[in-house]
Short mmCIF file of N, CA and C in Angstrom, two decimals:
data_model
loop_
_atom_site.label_atom_id
_atom_site.label_comp_id
_atom_site.label_asym_id
_atom_site.label_seq_id
_atom_site.Cartn_x
_atom_site.Cartn_y
_atom_site.Cartn_z
N LEU A 1 -47.26 -4.24 33.77
CA LEU A 1 -46.05 -4.07 33.00
C LEU A 1 -46.16 -2.84 32.11
N SER A 2 -45.10 -2.07 32.03
CA SER A 2 -45.09 -0.94 31.12
C SER A 2 -45.01 -1.46 29.69
N SER A 3 -45.33 -0.61 28.72
CA SER A 3 -45.32 -1.06 27.33
C SER A 3 -43.93 -1.49 26.88
N ALA A 4 -42.87 -0.83 27.37
CA ALA A 4 -41.51 -1.21 26.99
C ALA A 4 -41.15 -2.59 27.54
N VAL A 5 -41.52 -2.86 28.78
CA VAL A 5 -41.19 -4.13 29.39
C VAL A 5 -42.05 -5.24 28.81
N SER A 6 -43.32 -4.97 28.54
CA SER A 6 -44.21 -6.02 28.07
C SER A 6 -43.82 -6.53 26.68
N GLN A 7 -43.03 -5.76 25.95
CA GLN A 7 -42.59 -6.21 24.63
C GLN A 7 -41.35 -7.10 24.72
N ARG A 8 -40.76 -7.18 25.89
CA ARG A 8 -39.56 -8.00 26.08
C ARG A 8 -39.98 -9.31 26.72
N ARG A 9 -39.77 -10.39 26.00
CA ARG A 9 -40.24 -11.69 26.46
C ARG A 9 -39.09 -12.69 26.53
N VAL A 10 -39.28 -13.67 27.40
CA VAL A 10 -38.34 -14.78 27.52
C VAL A 10 -39.14 -16.07 27.35
N LEU A 11 -38.65 -16.95 26.50
CA LEU A 11 -39.21 -18.29 26.34
C LEU A 11 -38.09 -19.28 26.62
N SER A 12 -38.32 -20.17 27.58
CA SER A 12 -37.30 -21.15 27.93
C SER A 12 -37.98 -22.41 28.42
N GLY A 13 -37.35 -23.55 28.15
CA GLY A 13 -37.94 -24.81 28.58
C GLY A 13 -36.91 -25.82 29.02
N MET A 14 -37.40 -26.87 29.66
CA MET A 14 -36.56 -27.98 30.10
C MET A 14 -37.19 -29.29 29.63
N ARG A 15 -36.32 -30.20 29.24
CA ARG A 15 -36.79 -31.52 28.81
C ARG A 15 -36.96 -32.40 30.05
N PRO A 16 -38.08 -33.11 30.16
CA PRO A 16 -38.35 -33.93 31.35
C PRO A 16 -37.74 -35.33 31.24
N THR A 17 -36.44 -35.41 31.14
CA THR A 17 -35.78 -36.70 30.92
C THR A 17 -35.23 -37.32 32.19
N GLY A 18 -35.40 -36.65 33.32
CA GLY A 18 -34.90 -37.19 34.59
C GLY A 18 -35.17 -36.23 35.72
N ARG A 19 -34.75 -36.60 36.88
CA ARG A 19 -34.95 -35.75 38.05
C ARG A 19 -34.06 -34.52 37.97
N LEU A 20 -34.55 -33.43 38.51
CA LEU A 20 -33.73 -32.20 38.54
C LEU A 20 -32.64 -32.35 39.60
N HIS A 21 -31.54 -31.59 39.40
CA HIS A 21 -30.41 -31.64 40.31
C HIS A 21 -29.85 -30.24 40.47
N LEU A 22 -28.79 -30.10 41.21
CA LEU A 22 -28.22 -28.77 41.48
C LEU A 22 -27.78 -28.05 40.22
N GLY A 23 -27.38 -28.78 39.20
CA GLY A 23 -27.00 -28.15 37.94
C GLY A 23 -28.18 -27.42 37.31
N HIS A 24 -29.37 -27.99 37.41
CA HIS A 24 -30.56 -27.31 36.90
C HIS A 24 -30.80 -26.02 37.69
N TYR A 25 -30.63 -26.10 39.00
CA TYR A 25 -30.86 -24.92 39.83
C TYR A 25 -29.86 -23.81 39.50
N HIS A 26 -28.58 -24.14 39.51
CA HIS A 26 -27.55 -23.12 39.28
C HIS A 26 -27.48 -22.69 37.81
N GLY A 27 -27.77 -23.59 36.90
CA GLY A 27 -27.65 -23.27 35.48
C GLY A 27 -28.86 -22.62 34.86
N VAL A 28 -30.05 -22.88 35.41
CA VAL A 28 -31.28 -22.39 34.78
C VAL A 28 -32.22 -21.72 35.77
N LEU A 29 -32.59 -22.44 36.81
CA LEU A 29 -33.69 -21.98 37.66
C LEU A 29 -33.40 -20.67 38.38
N LYS A 30 -32.17 -20.46 38.83
CA LYS A 30 -31.84 -19.16 39.46
C LYS A 30 -32.07 -18.02 38.48
N ASN A 31 -31.74 -18.26 37.21
CA ASN A 31 -31.97 -17.24 36.20
C ASN A 31 -33.46 -17.01 35.97
N TRP A 32 -34.24 -18.09 35.90
CA TRP A 32 -35.68 -17.97 35.70
C TRP A 32 -36.31 -17.15 36.83
N ILE A 33 -35.89 -17.42 38.06
CA ILE A 33 -36.45 -16.71 39.21
C ILE A 33 -36.21 -15.21 39.08
N LYS A 34 -35.03 -14.84 38.63
CA LYS A 34 -34.71 -13.42 38.44
C LYS A 34 -35.46 -12.85 37.23
N LEU A 35 -35.43 -13.55 36.12
CA LEU A 35 -36.04 -13.06 34.88
C LEU A 35 -37.55 -12.87 34.99
N GLN A 36 -38.23 -13.70 35.78
CA GLN A 36 -39.68 -13.62 35.87
C GLN A 36 -40.15 -12.27 36.42
N HIS A 37 -39.26 -11.54 37.08
CA HIS A 37 -39.60 -10.22 37.61
C HIS A 37 -39.16 -9.09 36.69
N GLU A 38 -38.41 -9.42 35.64
CA GLU A 38 -37.88 -8.40 34.74
C GLU A 38 -38.49 -8.43 33.35
N PHE A 39 -39.06 -9.56 32.95
CA PHE A 39 -39.60 -9.74 31.61
C PHE A 39 -40.92 -10.51 31.67
N GLU A 40 -41.62 -10.52 30.56
CA GLU A 40 -42.76 -11.40 30.41
C GLU A 40 -42.18 -12.78 30.06
N CYS A 41 -42.34 -13.73 30.98
CA CYS A 41 -41.67 -15.03 30.83
C CYS A 41 -42.65 -16.16 30.57
N PHE A 42 -42.22 -17.07 29.71
CA PHE A 42 -42.94 -18.29 29.39
C PHE A 42 -41.97 -19.44 29.59
N PHE A 43 -42.21 -20.25 30.62
CA PHE A 43 -41.35 -21.38 30.92
C PHE A 43 -42.15 -22.65 30.66
N PHE A 44 -41.53 -23.60 29.95
CA PHE A 44 -42.31 -24.77 29.57
C PHE A 44 -41.55 -26.08 29.75
N VAL A 45 -42.35 -27.13 29.93
CA VAL A 45 -41.83 -28.49 29.95
C VAL A 45 -41.73 -28.92 28.49
N ALA A 46 -40.53 -29.15 28.02
CA ALA A 46 -40.27 -29.44 26.60
C ALA A 46 -40.35 -30.94 26.34
N ASP A 47 -41.53 -31.52 26.54
CA ASP A 47 -41.66 -32.96 26.40
C ASP A 47 -41.53 -33.41 24.95
N TRP A 48 -41.99 -32.62 23.99
CA TRP A 48 -41.81 -33.00 22.59
C TRP A 48 -40.34 -32.93 22.19
N HIS A 49 -39.60 -31.96 22.73
CA HIS A 49 -38.18 -31.88 22.44
C HIS A 49 -37.43 -33.09 22.99
N ALA A 50 -37.90 -33.62 24.09
CA ALA A 50 -37.25 -34.79 24.69
C ALA A 50 -37.37 -36.01 23.79
N LEU A 51 -38.37 -36.05 22.94
CA LEU A 51 -38.55 -37.19 22.05
C LEU A 51 -37.42 -37.34 21.04
N THR A 52 -36.65 -36.28 20.82
CA THR A 52 -35.57 -36.36 19.85
C THR A 52 -34.47 -37.32 20.29
N THR A 53 -34.33 -37.55 21.59
CA THR A 53 -33.30 -38.46 22.07
C THR A 53 -33.85 -39.61 22.90
N HIS A 54 -35.08 -39.51 23.36
CA HIS A 54 -35.66 -40.55 24.23
C HIS A 54 -36.95 -41.09 23.63
N TYR A 55 -37.00 -41.25 22.32
CA TYR A 55 -38.23 -41.66 21.63
C TYR A 55 -38.66 -43.07 22.00
N GLY A 56 -37.79 -43.89 22.48
CA GLY A 56 -38.15 -45.25 22.87
C GLY A 56 -38.56 -45.37 24.33
N GLU A 57 -38.50 -44.25 25.06
CA GLU A 57 -38.77 -44.28 26.50
C GLU A 57 -39.85 -43.27 26.88
N VAL A 58 -40.94 -43.27 26.16
CA VAL A 58 -41.99 -42.26 26.36
C VAL A 58 -42.53 -42.26 27.78
N GLU A 59 -42.55 -43.41 28.44
CA GLU A 59 -43.11 -43.49 29.79
C GLU A 59 -42.35 -42.63 30.80
N ILE A 60 -41.08 -42.32 30.54
CA ILE A 60 -40.33 -41.50 31.50
C ILE A 60 -40.88 -40.08 31.58
N PHE A 61 -41.48 -39.60 30.51
CA PHE A 61 -42.00 -38.23 30.53
C PHE A 61 -43.15 -38.10 31.51
N GLU A 62 -44.05 -39.07 31.50
CA GLU A 62 -45.19 -39.02 32.42
C GLU A 62 -44.72 -38.97 33.86
N ASN A 63 -43.66 -39.67 34.15
CA ASN A 63 -43.15 -39.72 35.52
C ASN A 63 -42.44 -38.43 35.93
N HIS A 64 -41.90 -37.69 34.98
CA HIS A 64 -41.08 -36.54 35.33
C HIS A 64 -41.73 -35.18 35.12
N VAL A 65 -42.77 -35.08 34.31
CA VAL A 65 -43.36 -33.77 34.01
C VAL A 65 -43.87 -33.10 35.28
N LEU A 66 -44.71 -33.75 36.03
CA LEU A 66 -45.27 -33.15 37.24
C LEU A 66 -44.20 -32.89 38.28
N ASP A 67 -43.29 -33.84 38.47
CA ASP A 67 -42.20 -33.64 39.44
C ASP A 67 -41.35 -32.42 39.08
N MET A 68 -41.12 -32.23 37.79
CA MET A 68 -40.32 -31.09 37.35
C MET A 68 -40.99 -29.76 37.71
N VAL A 69 -42.27 -29.67 37.42
CA VAL A 69 -42.99 -28.43 37.71
C VAL A 69 -43.06 -28.18 39.21
N ILE A 70 -43.25 -29.23 39.99
CA ILE A 70 -43.25 -29.08 41.45
C ILE A 70 -41.91 -28.53 41.93
N ASP A 71 -40.82 -29.03 41.36
CA ASP A 71 -39.49 -28.52 41.72
C ASP A 71 -39.34 -27.05 41.33
N TRP A 72 -39.84 -26.67 40.16
CA TRP A 72 -39.79 -25.27 39.76
C TRP A 72 -40.48 -24.40 40.80
N LEU A 73 -41.67 -24.80 41.19
CA LEU A 73 -42.43 -24.03 42.18
C LEU A 73 -41.70 -23.97 43.52
N ALA A 74 -41.09 -25.08 43.91
CA ALA A 74 -40.40 -25.16 45.20
C ALA A 74 -39.22 -24.20 45.29
N VAL A 75 -38.55 -23.94 44.17
CA VAL A 75 -37.38 -23.04 44.22
C VAL A 75 -37.74 -21.58 43.98
N GLY A 76 -39.01 -21.30 43.63
CA GLY A 76 -39.42 -19.90 43.51
C GLY A 76 -39.92 -19.45 42.16
N VAL A 77 -40.05 -20.34 41.20
CA VAL A 77 -40.69 -19.95 39.94
C VAL A 77 -42.16 -19.74 40.27
N ASN A 78 -42.68 -18.57 39.96
CA ASN A 78 -44.01 -18.16 40.39
C ASN A 78 -44.97 -18.10 39.21
N PRO A 79 -46.01 -18.94 39.21
CA PRO A 79 -46.98 -18.89 38.10
C PRO A 79 -47.78 -17.59 38.06
N GLY A 80 -47.67 -16.77 39.09
CA GLY A 80 -48.27 -15.44 39.07
C GLY A 80 -47.40 -14.43 38.35
N SER A 81 -46.12 -14.76 38.19
CA SER A 81 -45.16 -13.87 37.53
C SER A 81 -44.72 -14.37 36.17
N ALA A 82 -44.91 -15.64 35.89
CA ALA A 82 -44.49 -16.24 34.62
C ALA A 82 -45.56 -17.25 34.19
N SER A 83 -45.67 -17.43 32.90
CA SER A 83 -46.59 -18.44 32.36
C SER A 83 -45.86 -19.77 32.27
N LEU A 84 -46.48 -20.82 32.82
CA LEU A 84 -45.91 -22.16 32.79
C LEU A 84 -46.80 -23.05 31.95
N PHE A 85 -46.20 -23.90 31.13
CA PHE A 85 -47.02 -24.81 30.32
C PHE A 85 -46.22 -26.03 29.91
N VAL A 86 -46.96 -27.07 29.53
CA VAL A 86 -46.38 -28.30 28.99
C VAL A 86 -46.54 -28.24 27.48
N GLN A 87 -45.44 -28.37 26.77
CA GLN A 87 -45.41 -28.20 25.32
C GLN A 87 -46.46 -29.05 24.61
N SER A 88 -46.60 -30.31 24.96
CA SER A 88 -47.52 -31.20 24.26
C SER A 88 -48.98 -30.89 24.53
N LYS A 89 -49.27 -30.05 25.51
CA LYS A 89 -50.66 -29.71 25.83
C LYS A 89 -51.15 -28.48 25.07
N ILE A 90 -50.28 -27.85 24.31
CA ILE A 90 -50.66 -26.68 23.52
C ILE A 90 -51.10 -27.15 22.14
N PRO A 91 -52.34 -26.83 21.73
CA PRO A 91 -52.81 -27.30 20.41
C PRO A 91 -52.03 -26.67 19.26
#
């Protein structure tokens, strides 16, 4: 990355509250696929953010975190082009 491009970053995340659907693809993932080649991108599973509305259903996060990341990879989000992480795993 050139110095001008490396200073431009994108941080975006998704809450793992259910299965992904076409709205996620058209509303977010198509943009992520494009942005990962234009900026330094950090895409994350926002599991702590999901607690704001699903605090009584913590078990749903465990079921959806891995499935969500697999779906990201399946549509073209590339961990070689963008950094992927789970919010709760960052100290």
